Amino acid sequence: MAWNSRVARVAPFRVMHLLEMAQAREAAGHDVIHLEVGEPDFPTPEPVIAAGQAALSQGLTRYTPAAGLPALREAIARHYREHFGASVDPARIIVTPGASGALLLASQLLVEAGDRVLMADPNYPCNRHFMALAGAEVDAVSVGRDSGWQLNGELVAEHWQPDTCLAMLASPSNPTGHTLDAASLAGVQAAVADRDGTLLVDEIYQGLNYDEAPLSALSLTDDAFVVNSFSKYFGMTGWRLGWLVAPEAAIEPLTRLAQNVFLAAPTPSQHAALAAFTPECRDILEVRRQTLKTRRDVLLDGLARLGLAPDVPPQGAFYLWLDISRYSHDSQAFCGRLLEEENVAITPGIDFAVRGGEHHVRIAFTNDVARLEEAVARFARFLNRL
């Protein structure tokens, strides 16, 4: 049987295989430290759980409108106004099944076969794959210290081609944890606008910022498409809820797509998410953000003693992107050996980078400080044997 040729362009997510290996070692009695999967280790905040339980007990399980529960769209708009000074009409917000649902809608609306899309390399692989499934070609632009591990206006201008229609940013980014400051974000927005292109911004880790206040592209322009999620900052991974903010003219076709692709986001999850914006919940989330900052700093200190700390510390998310070229040019084998020999699970860089991933790894600081310190000790033993 012949499959759609676009499916062949979707590479496997290797971290999931490594997770299976780590879980198998745990089942066999090994003490595995999990630093591989991009999921907060905190439980969903209690106010959100209580709101979800109340929705279920009240029978609030029927379909919502395809664009989402009106009250939730209003709460998201209020969130942008209060925290980012951005005026967003709730009608421009579409609630989706996870940020993946938002990325699916955006990719299907914005690109077609033969179009080219710019994005940074390294980047979250599913961003590339959504564009590939829509038939577009992704130009992965290598970024590093000089550009703050992000696209900037100069790189957009340099790599834009006649058939490029879209530039995609991620701030904070996965896997590097780096962000764009206001000037850099404005530079990219201007470069894209000068070329009559479209800007798509992944703000899924927004709120998990450690050194500067978080930014939103919506504070600069009403023309960008912005993807966000309740999974990372709000700690609602399994609830499968995200959103897409789009220019007014795009809402009607996006709603038609949503009606046909997934009908609506999960209703109990939408009612639960209303509690994510309450002062009680925000206090919990702020404590967790500070906890993650402490973990980042502990891990950076430990890796610095090993000569492996990144040259530019991550400003957000909960990842470190490490260059292991002194020890290996096969990041998948490196991670496999580290798991087998020291029971520390981290992610091979080839999941994220088109170029250079073979000598990089990603570490998620989604474990408590004691476990992170133990992981550094195990890492040191492992490196001493290489």
JSON list of C-alpha atoms in Angstrom, two decimals, residues 2-171:
[
{"chain": "A", "resi": 2, "resn": "ALA", "atom": "CA", "xyz": [1.31, 3.47, -0.90]},
{"chain": "A", "resi": 3, "resn": "TRP", "atom": "CA", "xyz": [1.24, 6.20, 1.73]},
{"chain": "A", "resi": 4, "resn": "ASN", "atom": "CA", "xyz": [1.00, 9.93, 1.19]},
{"chain": "A", "resi": 5, "resn": "SER", "atom": "CA", "xyz": [4.51, 11.03, 0.26]},
{"chain": "A", "resi": 6, "resn": "ARG", "atom": "CA", "xyz": [4.39, 13.95, 2.71]},
{"chain": "A", "resi": 7, "resn": "VAL", "atom": "CA", "xyz": [4.22, 11.49, 5.62]},
{"chain": "A", "resi": 8, "resn": "ALA", "atom": "CA", "xyz": [7.71, 10.25, 4.72]},
{"chain": "A", "resi": 9, "resn": "ARG", "atom": "CA", "xyz": [9.03, 13.75, 5.50]},
{"chain": "A", "resi": 10, "resn": "VAL", "atom": "CA", "xyz": [7.96, 13.42, 9.14]},
{"chain": "A", "resi": 11, "resn": "ALA", "atom": "CA", "xyz": [10.88, 11.99, 11.15]},
{"chain": "A", "resi": 12, "resn": "PRO", "atom": "CA", "xyz": [10.28, 9.98, 14.32]},
{"chain": "A", "resi": 13, "resn": "PHE", "atom": "CA", "xyz": [10.54, 11.83, 17.62]},
{"chain": "A", "resi": 14, "resn": "ARG", "atom": "CA", "xyz": [13.53, 9.96, 19.05]},
{"chain": "A", "resi": 15, "resn": "VAL", "atom": "CA", "xyz": [13.02, 11.20, 22.59]},
{"chain": "A", "resi": 16, "resn": "MET", "atom": "CA", "xyz": [9.93, 8.99, 22.81]},
{"chain": "A", "resi": 17, "resn": "HIS", "atom": "CA", "xyz": [12.03, 5.90, 22.10]},
{"chain": "A", "resi": 18, "resn": "LEU", "atom": "CA", "xyz": [14.52, 7.01, 24.73]},
{"chain": "A", "resi": 19, "resn": "LEU", "atom": "CA", "xyz": [11.66, 7.51, 27.19]},
{"chain": "A", "resi": 20, "resn": "GLU", "atom": "CA", "xyz": [10.50, 3.94, 26.54]},
{"chain": "A", "resi": 21, "resn": "MET", "atom": "CA", "xyz": [14.04, 2.71, 27.21]},
{"chain": "A", "resi": 22, "resn": "ALA", "atom": "CA", "xyz": [14.20, 4.71, 30.44]},
{"chain": "A", "resi": 23, "resn": "GLN", "atom": "CA", "xyz": [10.85, 3.37, 31.60]},
{"chain": "A", "resi": 24, "resn": "ALA", "atom": "CA", "xyz": [11.96, -0.17, 30.85]},
{"chain": "A", "resi": 25, "resn": "ARG", "atom": "CA", "xyz": [15.07, 0.34, 32.99]},
{"chain": "A", "resi": 26, "resn": "GLU", "atom": "CA", "xyz": [12.89, 1.68, 35.80]},
{"chain": "A", "resi": 27, "resn": "ALA", "atom": "CA", "xyz": [10.64, -1.36, 35.54]},
{"chain": "A", "resi": 28, "resn": "ALA", "atom": "CA", "xyz": [13.76, -3.50, 35.88]},
{"chain": "A", "resi": 29, "resn": "GLY", "atom": "CA", "xyz": [14.60, -1.78, 39.19]},
{"chain": "A", "resi": 30, "resn": "HIS", "atom": "CA", "xyz": [17.05, 0.93, 38.11]},
{"chain": "A", "resi": 31, "resn": "ASP", "atom": "CA", "xyz": [16.95, 4.43, 39.60]},
{"chain": "A", "resi": 32, "resn": "VAL", "atom": "CA", "xyz": [16.50, 6.57, 36.48]},
{"chain": "A", "resi": 33, "resn": "ILE", "atom": "CA", "xyz": [16.67, 10.37, 36.58]},
{"chain": "A", "resi": 34, "resn": "HIS", "atom": "CA", "xyz": [14.33, 11.73, 33.92]},
{"chain": "A", "resi": 35, "resn": "LEU", "atom": "CA", "xyz": [15.58, 14.85, 32.20]},
{"chain": "A", "resi": 36, "resn": "GLU", "atom": "CA", "xyz": [14.37, 13.97, 28.71]},
{"chain": "A", "resi": 37, "resn": "VAL", "atom": "CA", "xyz": [10.70, 14.85, 28.23]},
{"chain": "A", "resi": 38, "resn": "GLY", "atom": "CA", "xyz": [9.49, 18.44, 27.96]},
{"chain": "A", "resi": 39, "resn": "GLU", "atom": "CA", "xyz": [6.78, 18.17, 30.58]},
{"chain": "A", "resi": 40, "resn": "PRO", "atom": "CA", "xyz": [6.70, 20.00, 33.93]},
{"chain": "A", "resi": 41, "resn": "ASP", "atom": "CA", "xyz": [6.95, 17.65, 36.90]},
{"chain": "A", "resi": 42, "resn": "PHE", "atom": "CA", "xyz": [4.48, 19.73, 38.89]},
{"chain": "A", "resi": 43, "resn": "PRO", "atom": "CA", "xyz": [0.87, 18.55, 39.12]},
{"chain": "A", "resi": 44, "resn": "THR", "atom": "CA", "xyz": [-1.88, 20.62, 37.54]},
{"chain": "A", "resi": 45, "resn": "PRO", "atom": "CA", "xyz": [-2.65, 23.49, 39.98]},
{"chain": "A", "resi": 46, "resn": "GLU", "atom": "CA", "xyz": [-5.43, 22.61, 42.41]},
{"chain": "A", "resi": 47, "resn": "PRO", "atom": "CA", "xyz": [-7.74, 25.48, 41.35]},
{"chain": "A", "resi": 48, "resn": "VAL", "atom": "CA", "xyz": [-7.69, 24.13, 37.80]},
{"chain": "A", "resi": 49, "resn": "ILE", "atom": "CA", "xyz": [-8.39, 20.57, 38.95]},
{"chain": "A", "resi": 50, "resn": "ALA", "atom": "CA", "xyz": [-11.27, 21.79, 41.12]},
{"chain": "A", "resi": 51, "resn": "ALA", "atom": "CA", "xyz": [-12.76, 23.75, 38.22]},
{"chain": "A", "resi": 52, "resn": "GLY", "atom": "CA", "xyz": [-12.50, 20.70, 35.96]},
{"chain": "A", "resi": 53, "resn": "GLN", "atom": "CA", "xyz": [-14.16, 18.49, 38.54]},
{"chain": "A", "resi": 54, "resn": "ALA", "atom": "CA", "xyz": [-16.94, 21.04, 38.99]},
{"chain": "A", "resi": 55, "resn": "ALA", "atom": "CA", "xyz": [-17.52, 21.13, 35.24]},
{"chain": "A", "resi": 56, "resn": "LEU", "atom": "CA", "xyz": [-17.85, 17.35, 35.14]},
{"chain": "A", "resi": 57, "resn": "SER", "atom": "CA", "xyz": [-20.19, 17.25, 38.14]},
{"chain": "A", "resi": 58, "resn": "GLN", "atom": "CA", "xyz": [-22.37, 19.93, 36.55]},
{"chain": "A", "resi": 59, "resn": "GLY", "atom": "CA", "xyz": [-22.59, 18.01, 33.28]},
{"chain": "A", "resi": 60, "resn": "LEU", "atom": "CA", "xyz": [-20.62, 20.59, 31.30]},
{"chain": "A", "resi": 61, "resn": "THR", "atom": "CA", "xyz": [-19.46, 18.03, 28.74]},
{"chain": "A", "resi": 62, "resn": "ARG", "atom": "CA", "xyz": [-21.28, 19.01, 25.57]},
{"chain": "A", "resi": 63, "resn": "TYR", "atom": "CA", "xyz": [-19.58, 20.59, 22.56]},
{"chain": "A", "resi": 64, "resn": "THR", "atom": "CA", "xyz": [-18.57, 24.23, 22.74]},
{"chain": "A", "resi": 65, "resn": "PRO", "atom": "CA", "xyz": [-18.44, 26.46, 19.65]},
{"chain": "A", "resi": 66, "resn": "ALA", "atom": "CA", "xyz": [-15.60, 25.48, 17.34]},
{"chain": "A", "resi": 67, "resn": "ALA", "atom": "CA", "xyz": [-13.60, 28.58, 18.30]},
{"chain": "A", "resi": 68, "resn": "GLY", "atom": "CA", "xyz": [-13.96, 27.78, 21.98]},
{"chain": "A", "resi": 69, "resn": "LEU", "atom": "CA", "xyz": [-15.90, 28.69, 25.09]},
{"chain": "A", "resi": 70, "resn": "PRO", "atom": "CA", "xyz": [-16.69, 32.43, 24.88]},
{"chain": "A", "resi": 71, "resn": "ALA", "atom": "CA", "xyz": [-15.76, 32.98, 28.53]},
{"chain": "A", "resi": 72, "resn": "LEU", "atom": "CA", "xyz": [-12.34, 31.37, 27.98]},
{"chain": "A", "resi": 73, "resn": "ARG", "atom": "CA", "xyz": [-11.63, 33.45, 24.88]},
{"chain": "A", "resi": 74, "resn": "GLU", "atom": "CA", "xyz": [-12.48, 36.54, 26.92]},
{"chain": "A", "resi": 75, "resn": "ALA", "atom": "CA", "xyz": [-10.19, 35.40, 29.75]},
{"chain": "A", "resi": 76, "resn": "ILE", "atom": "CA", "xyz": [-7.31, 34.90, 27.32]},
{"chain": "A", "resi": 77, "resn": "ALA", "atom": "CA", "xyz": [-7.88, 38.37, 25.83]},
{"chain": "A", "resi": 78, "resn": "ARG", "atom": "CA", "xyz": [-7.87, 39.85, 29.33]},
{"chain": "A", "resi": 79, "resn": "HIS", "atom": "CA", "xyz": [-4.61, 37.99, 30.03]},
{"chain": "A", "resi": 80, "resn": "TYR", "atom": "CA", "xyz": [-2.96, 39.73, 27.06]},
{"chain": "A", "resi": 81, "resn": "ARG", "atom": "CA", "xyz": [-4.26, 43.11, 28.15]},
{"chain": "A", "resi": 82, "resn": "GLU", "atom": "CA", "xyz": [-3.20, 42.79, 31.79]},
{"chain": "A", "resi": 83, "resn": "HIS", "atom": "CA", "xyz": [0.20, 41.16, 31.31]},
{"chain": "A", "resi": 84, "resn": "PHE", "atom": "CA", "xyz": [1.40, 42.38, 27.91]},
{"chain": "A", "resi": 85, "resn": "GLY", "atom": "CA", "xyz": [-0.51, 45.59, 27.28]},
{"chain": "A", "resi": 86, "resn": "ALA", "atom": "CA", "xyz": [-1.90, 44.08, 24.09]},
{"chain": "A", "resi": 87, "resn": "SER", "atom": "CA", "xyz": [-5.46, 44.76, 23.02]},
{"chain": "A", "resi": 88, "resn": "VAL", "atom": "CA", "xyz": [-6.77, 41.50, 21.54]},
{"chain": "A", "resi": 89, "resn": "ASP", "atom": "CA", "xyz": [-10.39, 41.10, 20.54]},
{"chain": "A", "resi": 90, "resn": "PRO", "atom": "CA", "xyz": [-11.67, 37.75, 21.95]},
{"chain": "A", "resi": 91, "resn": "ALA", "atom": "CA", "xyz": [-13.10, 37.13, 18.48]},
{"chain": "A", "resi": 92, "resn": "ARG", "atom": "CA", "xyz": [-9.50, 36.78, 17.21]},
{"chain": "A", "resi": 93, "resn": "ILE", "atom": "CA", "xyz": [-8.81, 33.85, 19.56]},
{"chain": "A", "resi": 94, "resn": "ILE", "atom": "CA", "xyz": [-9.46, 30.22, 18.67]},
{"chain": "A", "resi": 95, "resn": "VAL", "atom": "CA", "xyz": [-9.17, 27.63, 21.45]},
{"chain": "A", "resi": 96, "resn": "THR", "atom": "CA", "xyz": [-7.62, 24.39, 20.20]},
{"chain": "A", "resi": 97, "resn": "PRO", "atom": "CA", "xyz": [-6.81, 20.83, 21.34]},
{"chain": "A", "resi": 98, "resn": "GLY", "atom": "CA", "xyz": [-3.32, 21.64, 22.57]},
{"chain": "A", "resi": 99, "resn": "ALA", "atom": "CA", "xyz": [-0.92, 23.99, 20.83]},
{"chain": "A", "resi": 100, "resn": "SER", "atom": "CA", "xyz": [-0.59, 21.21, 18.25]},
{"chain": "A", "resi": 101, "resn": "GLY", "atom": "CA", "xyz": [-4.15, 21.93, 17.17]},
{"chain": "A", "resi": 102, "resn": "ALA", "atom": "CA", "xyz": [-3.24, 25.59, 16.75]},
{"chain": "A", "resi": 103, "resn": "LEU", "atom": "CA", "xyz": [-0.14, 24.73, 14.72]},
{"chain": "A", "resi": 104, "resn": "LEU", "atom": "CA", "xyz": [-2.23, 22.42, 12.52]},
{"chain": "A", "resi": 105, "resn": "LEU", "atom": "CA", "xyz": [-4.75, 25.18, 11.79]},
{"chain": "A", "resi": 106, "resn": "ALA", "atom": "CA", "xyz": [-2.04, 27.76, 11.12]},
{"chain": "A", "resi": 107, "resn": "SER", "atom": "CA", "xyz": [-0.02, 25.52, 8.81]},
{"chain": "A", "resi": 108, "resn": "GLN", "atom": "CA", "xyz": [-3.08, 24.48, 6.79]},
{"chain": "A", "resi": 109, "resn": "LEU", "atom": "CA", "xyz": [-4.19, 28.08, 6.35]},
{"chain": "A", "resi": 110, "resn": "LEU", "atom": "CA", "xyz": [-0.87, 29.79, 5.69]},
{"chain": "A", "resi": 111, "resn": "VAL", "atom": "CA", "xyz": [1.17, 27.52, 3.39]},
{"chain": "A", "resi": 112, "resn": "GLU", "atom": "CA", "xyz": [0.68, 25.21, 0.45]},
{"chain": "A", "resi": 113, "resn": "ALA", "atom": "CA", "xyz": [2.79, 23.05, -1.83]},
{"chain": "A", "resi": 114, "resn": "GLY", "atom": "CA", "xyz": [5.85, 24.87, -3.10]},
{"chain": "A", "resi": 115, "resn": "ASP", "atom": "CA", "xyz": [5.89, 27.60, -0.46]},
{"chain": "A", "resi": 116, "resn": "ARG", "atom": "CA", "xyz": [9.00, 28.10, 1.66]},
{"chain": "A", "resi": 117, "resn": "VAL", "atom": "CA", "xyz": [9.08, 28.72, 5.41]},
{"chain": "A", "resi": 118, "resn": "LEU", "atom": "CA", "xyz": [11.93, 30.18, 7.47]},
{"chain": "A", "resi": 119, "resn": "MET", "atom": "CA", "xyz": [12.63, 29.00, 10.99]},
{"chain": "A", "resi": 120, "resn": "ALA", "atom": "CA", "xyz": [15.60, 28.73, 13.29]},
{"chain": "A", "resi": 121, "resn": "ASP", "atom": "CA", "xyz": [17.76, 25.62, 13.48]},
{"chain": "A", "resi": 122, "resn": "PRO", "atom": "CA", "xyz": [17.59, 24.13, 16.12]},
{"chain": "A", "resi": 123, "resn": "ASN", "atom": "CA", "xyz": [13.86, 24.20, 16.67]},
{"chain": "A", "resi": 124, "resn": "TYR", "atom": "CA", "xyz": [11.00, 22.04, 17.91]},
{"chain": "A", "resi": 125, "resn": "PRO", "atom": "CA", "xyz": [10.76, 19.31, 15.22]},
{"chain": "A", "resi": 126, "resn": "CYS", "atom": "CA", "xyz": [6.97, 19.29, 15.01]},
{"chain": "A", "resi": 127, "resn": "ASN", "atom": "CA", "xyz": [7.08, 22.90, 13.79]},
{"chain": "A", "resi": 128, "resn": "ARG", "atom": "CA", "xyz": [8.97, 21.69, 10.72]},
{"chain": "A", "resi": 129, "resn": "HIS", "atom": "CA", "xyz": [6.76, 18.65, 10.33]},
{"chain": "A", "resi": 130, "resn": "PHE", "atom": "CA", "xyz": [3.48, 20.56, 10.36]},
{"chain": "A", "resi": 131, "resn": "MET", "atom": "CA", "xyz": [4.79, 22.70, 7.50]},
{"chain": "A", "resi": 132, "resn": "ALA", "atom": "CA", "xyz": [6.03, 19.64, 5.61]},
{"chain": "A", "resi": 133, "resn": "LEU", "atom": "CA", "xyz": [2.62, 17.98, 5.93]},
{"chain": "A", "resi": 134, "resn": "ALA", "atom": "CA", "xyz": [1.09, 21.08, 4.37]},
{"chain": "A", "resi": 135, "resn": "GLY", "atom": "CA", "xyz": [3.49, 20.65, 1.43]},
{"chain": "A", "resi": 136, "resn": "ALA", "atom": "CA", "xyz": [5.88, 23.51, 2.24]},
{"chain": "A", "resi": 137, "resn": "GLU", "atom": "CA", "xyz": [9.66, 23.45, 2.20]},
{"chain": "A", "resi": 138, "resn": "VAL", "atom": "CA", "xyz": [11.34, 24.50, 5.44]},
{"chain": "A", "resi": 139, "resn": "ASP", "atom": "CA", "xyz": [14.54, 26.52, 5.27]},
{"chain": "A", "resi": 140, "resn": "ALA", "atom": "CA", "xyz": [16.14, 25.84, 8.66]},
{"chain": "A", "resi": 141, "resn": "VAL", "atom": "CA", "xyz": [18.51, 28.73, 9.32]},
{"chain": "A", "resi": 142, "resn": "SER", "atom": "CA", "xyz": [21.44, 27.87, 11.57]},
{"chain": "A", "resi": 143, "resn": "VAL", "atom": "CA", "xyz": [21.53, 30.13, 14.63]},
{"chain": "A", "resi": 144, "resn": "GLY", "atom": "CA", "xyz": [24.02, 30.42, 17.46]},
{"chain": "A", "resi": 145, "resn": "ARG", "atom": "CA", "xyz": [25.59, 32.77, 19.95]},
{"chain": "A", "resi": 146, "resn": "ASP", "atom": "CA", "xyz": [25.88, 35.69, 17.50]},
{"chain": "A", "resi": 147, "resn": "SER", "atom": "CA", "xyz": [22.12, 35.85, 16.97]},
{"chain": "A", "resi": 148, "resn": "GLY", "atom": "CA", "xyz": [21.16, 34.81, 20.49]},
{"chain": "A", "resi": 149, "resn": "TRP", "atom": "CA", "xyz": [20.10, 31.38, 19.20]},
{"chain": "A", "resi": 150, "resn": "GLN", "atom": "CA", "xyz": [17.18, 33.03, 17.40]},
{"chain": "A", "resi": 151, "resn": "LEU", "atom": "CA", "xyz": [16.27, 34.37, 13.98]},
{"chain": "A", "resi": 152, "resn": "ASN", "atom": "CA", "xyz": [16.71, 38.12, 13.66]},
{"chain": "A", "resi": 153, "resn": "GLY", "atom": "CA", "xyz": [15.82, 40.66, 11.02]},
{"chain": "A", "resi": 154, "resn": "GLU", "atom": "CA", "xyz": [19.18, 40.31, 9.24]},
{"chain": "A", "resi": 155, "resn": "LEU", "atom": "CA", "xyz": [18.87, 36.53, 8.98]},
{"chain": "A", "resi": 156, "resn": "VAL", "atom": "CA", "xyz": [15.31, 36.84, 7.67]},
{"chain": "A", "resi": 157, "resn": "ALA", "atom": "CA", "xyz": [16.46, 39.29, 5.00]},
{"chain": "A", "resi": 158, "resn": "GLU", "atom": "CA", "xyz": [19.43, 37.09, 4.05]},
{"chain": "A", "resi": 159, "resn": "HIS", "atom": "CA", "xyz": [17.50, 33.85, 3.70]},
{"chain": "A", "resi": 160, "resn": "TRP", "atom": "CA", "xyz": [14.16, 35.09, 2.33]},
{"chain": "A", "resi": 161, "resn": "GLN", "atom": "CA", "xyz": [13.56, 33.76, -1.19]},
{"chain": "A", "resi": 162, "resn": "PRO", "atom": "CA", "xyz": [10.99, 34.70, -3.85]},
{"chain": "A", "resi": 163, "resn": "ASP", "atom": "CA", "xyz": [8.77, 31.77, -2.84]},
{"chain": "A", "resi": 164, "resn": "THR", "atom": "CA", "xyz": [9.18, 32.29, 0.93]},
{"chain": "A", "resi": 165, "resn": "CYS", "atom": "CA", "xyz": [5.83, 33.22, 2.47]},
{"chain": "A", "resi": 166, "resn": "LEU", "atom": "CA", "xyz": [6.25, 32.67, 6.21]},
{"chain": "A", "resi": 167, "resn": "ALA", "atom": "CA", "xyz": [8.76, 33.08, 9.02]},
{"chain": "A", "resi": 168, "resn": "MET", "atom": "CA", "xyz": [8.23, 31.20, 12.26]},
{"chain": "A", "resi": 169, "resn": "LEU", "atom": "CA", "xyz": [9.75, 32.15, 15.61]},
{"chain": "A", "resi": 170, "resn": "ALA", "atom": "CA", "xyz": [9.68, 30.43, 19.00]},
{"chain": "A", "resi": 171, "resn": "SER", "atom": "CA", "xyz": [10.30, 32.51, 22.12]}
]
